[in-house]
Amino acid sequence: QLQLAESGGGLVQAGGSLRLSCTTSVSIFNMGWYRQAPGKQRELVATITRGGRTNYADSVKGRLTISRDNAKNTVYLQMNSLKPEDTAVYYCNTAPSPHEAYWGKGTPVTVSS
């Protein structure tokens, strides 16, 4: 059974930065970071293949960077120039289609204005 563990969230002022981490119990080919803001549906914000090919939602392009360390089974999300609208709980999962059984607790990010 695959296990995912997200970490690195917190409270930051607008314009600040955070780095999220997602550690998996086994290697996964395509991974993604998702987020769910209060009162909104969960959305996919970034994906990365095992080879390092990335893709981003338009709302985060140029500010968020996804990367991975295959040796550590870890995927990262570097978040720069954060905006209040980035406030959400961030999750990792398979991408582009998440596996329902793999959702973890997520890590909350709050950006104050």
Tab-separated table of C-alpha atoms in Angstrom:
chain	number	residue	atom	x	y	z
A	1	GLN	CA	0.000	0.000	0.000
A	2	LEU	CA	1.457	3.309	-1.113
A	3	GLN	CA	1.849	5.943	1.562
A	4	LEU	CA	2.381	9.639	0.970
A	5	ALA	CA	3.481	12.187	3.542
A	6	GLU	CA	3.371	15.918	2.891
A	7	SER	CA	5.232	18.481	4.973
A	8	GLY	CA	6.594	22.008	4.897
A	9	GLY	CA	3.477	24.138	5.022
A	10	GLY	CA	2.977	27.095	7.319
A	11	LEU	CA	2.079	30.743	7.674
A	12	VAL	CA	3.906	33.227	5.463
A	13	GLN	CA	3.425	36.827	4.396
A	14	ALA	CA	2.554	37.717	0.833
A	15	GLY	CA	5.681	37.699	-1.301
A	16	GLY	CA	7.317	35.071	0.870
A	17	SER	CA	8.449	31.542	0.099
A	18	LEU	CA	7.878	28.005	1.297
A	19	ARG	CA	9.185	24.607	0.243
A	20	LEU	CA	6.861	21.641	0.467
A	21	SER	CA	7.994	18.038	0.493
A	22	CYS	CA	6.189	14.817	-0.329
A	23	THR	CA	7.777	11.502	0.535
A	24	THR	CA	6.380	8.300	-0.931
A	25	SER	CA	6.877	4.748	0.283
A	26	VAL	CA	7.553	3.535	-3.267
A	27	SER	CA	8.681	5.219	-6.479
A	28	ILE	CA	5.882	6.670	-8.613
A	29	PHE	CA	6.326	7.642	-12.233
A	30	ASN	CA	4.113	10.714	-12.510
A	31	MET	CA	3.503	12.828	-9.436
A	32	GLY	CA	1.583	15.994	-8.837
A	33	TRP	CA	0.879	18.646	-6.260
A	34	TYR	CA	-2.758	19.517	-5.690
A	35	ARG	CA	-4.361	22.139	-3.500
A	36	GLN	CA	-7.766	22.792	-2.025
A	37	ALA	CA	-8.695	26.260	-0.874
A	38	PRO	CA	-11.549	26.827	1.583
A	39	GLY	CA	-14.878	26.417	-0.169
A	40	LYS	CA	-13.303	25.374	-3.457
A	41	GLN	CA	-12.648	22.149	-5.309
A	42	ARG	CA	-9.263	20.518	-5.224
A	43	GLU	CA	-7.102	21.532	-8.191
A	44	LEU	CA	-3.924	20.216	-9.778
A	45	VAL	CA	-1.172	22.852	-9.707
A	46	ALA	CA	1.969	21.058	-10.873
A	47	THR	CA	3.077	17.707	-12.253
A	48	ILE	CA	6.408	16.010	-12.828
A	49	THR	CA	7.399	12.800	-14.593
A	50	ARG	CA	10.110	10.491	-13.329
A	51	GLY	CA	12.380	11.970	-15.974
A	52	GLY	CA	11.752	15.492	-14.719
A	53	ARG	CA	9.297	16.858	-17.279
A	54	THR	CA	7.071	19.409	-15.568
A	55	ASN	CA	3.741	21.098	-16.175
A	56	TYR	CA	1.976	23.884	-14.256
A	57	ALA	CA	-1.418	25.450	-13.868
A	58	ASP	CA	-1.503	28.950	-15.351
A	59	SER	CA	-2.182	30.462	-11.933
A	60	VAL	CA	1.185	29.323	-10.551
A	61	LYS	CA	3.508	29.478	-13.563
A	62	GLY	CA	6.688	31.377	-12.802
A	63	ARG	CA	6.130	31.235	-9.042
A	64	LEU	CA	5.946	27.545	-8.123
A	65	THR	CA	8.533	24.964	-9.119
A	66	ILE	CA	8.084	21.209	-8.810
A	67	SER	CA	11.108	18.943	-8.583
A	68	ARG	CA	11.952	15.451	-7.402
A	69	ASP	CA	14.726	13.333	-5.949
A	70	ASN	CA	14.115	9.809	-7.218
A	71	ALA	CA	16.741	8.335	-4.904
A	72	LYS	CA	14.782	9.638	-1.920
A	73	ASN	CA	11.300	9.021	-3.377
A	74	THR	CA	10.575	12.668	-2.639
A	75	VAL	CA	8.830	15.372	-4.620
A	76	TYR	CA	9.207	19.054	-3.769
A	77	LEU	CA	7.228	22.202	-4.440
A	78	GLN	CA	9.199	25.417	-4.159
A	79	MET	CA	6.745	28.246	-3.711
A	80	ASN	CA	7.953	31.821	-4.300
A	81	SER	CA	6.184	35.181	-4.529
A	82	LEU	CA	3.263	33.726	-2.617
A	83	LYS	CA	-0.127	35.415	-2.798
A	84	PRO	CA	-3.090	35.259	-0.434
A	85	GLU	CA	-4.954	33.274	-3.109
A	86	ASP	CA	-2.357	30.513	-2.717
A	87	THR	CA	-3.805	29.794	0.719
A	88	ALA	CA	-4.922	26.160	0.687
A	89	VAL	CA	-4.159	22.684	1.918
A	90	TYR	CA	-1.564	21.172	-0.398
A	91	TYR	CA	-1.506	17.479	-1.250
A	92	CYS	CA	0.622	15.219	-3.397
A	93	ASN	CA	-0.701	12.276	-5.362
A	94	THR	CA	-0.294	10.505	-8.676
A	95	ALA	CA	-0.890	12.697	-11.715
A	96	PRO	CA	-2.655	13.680	-13.829
A	97	SER	CA	-5.235	11.338	-12.307
A	98	PRO	CA	-5.038	11.103	-8.523
A	99	HIS	CA	-5.559	7.770	-6.826
A	100	GLU	CA	-8.324	8.152	-4.259
A	101	ALA	CA	-6.700	5.754	-1.811
A	102	TYR	CA	-3.486	7.781	-1.754
A	103	TRP	CA	-4.773	11.098	-0.423
A	104	GLY	CA	-2.875	12.039	2.709
A	105	LYS	CA	-3.577	14.686	5.310
A	106	GLY	CA	-1.946	17.404	3.249
A	107	THR	CA	0.032	20.346	4.533
A	108	PRO	CA	-1.674	23.718	5.088
A	109	VAL	CA	-0.314	26.903	3.584
A	110	THR	CA	-1.612	30.280	4.740
A	111	VAL	CA	-0.493	33.467	3.030
A	112	SER	CA	-1.316	36.668	4.846
A	113	SER	CA	-1.750	39.980	3.023
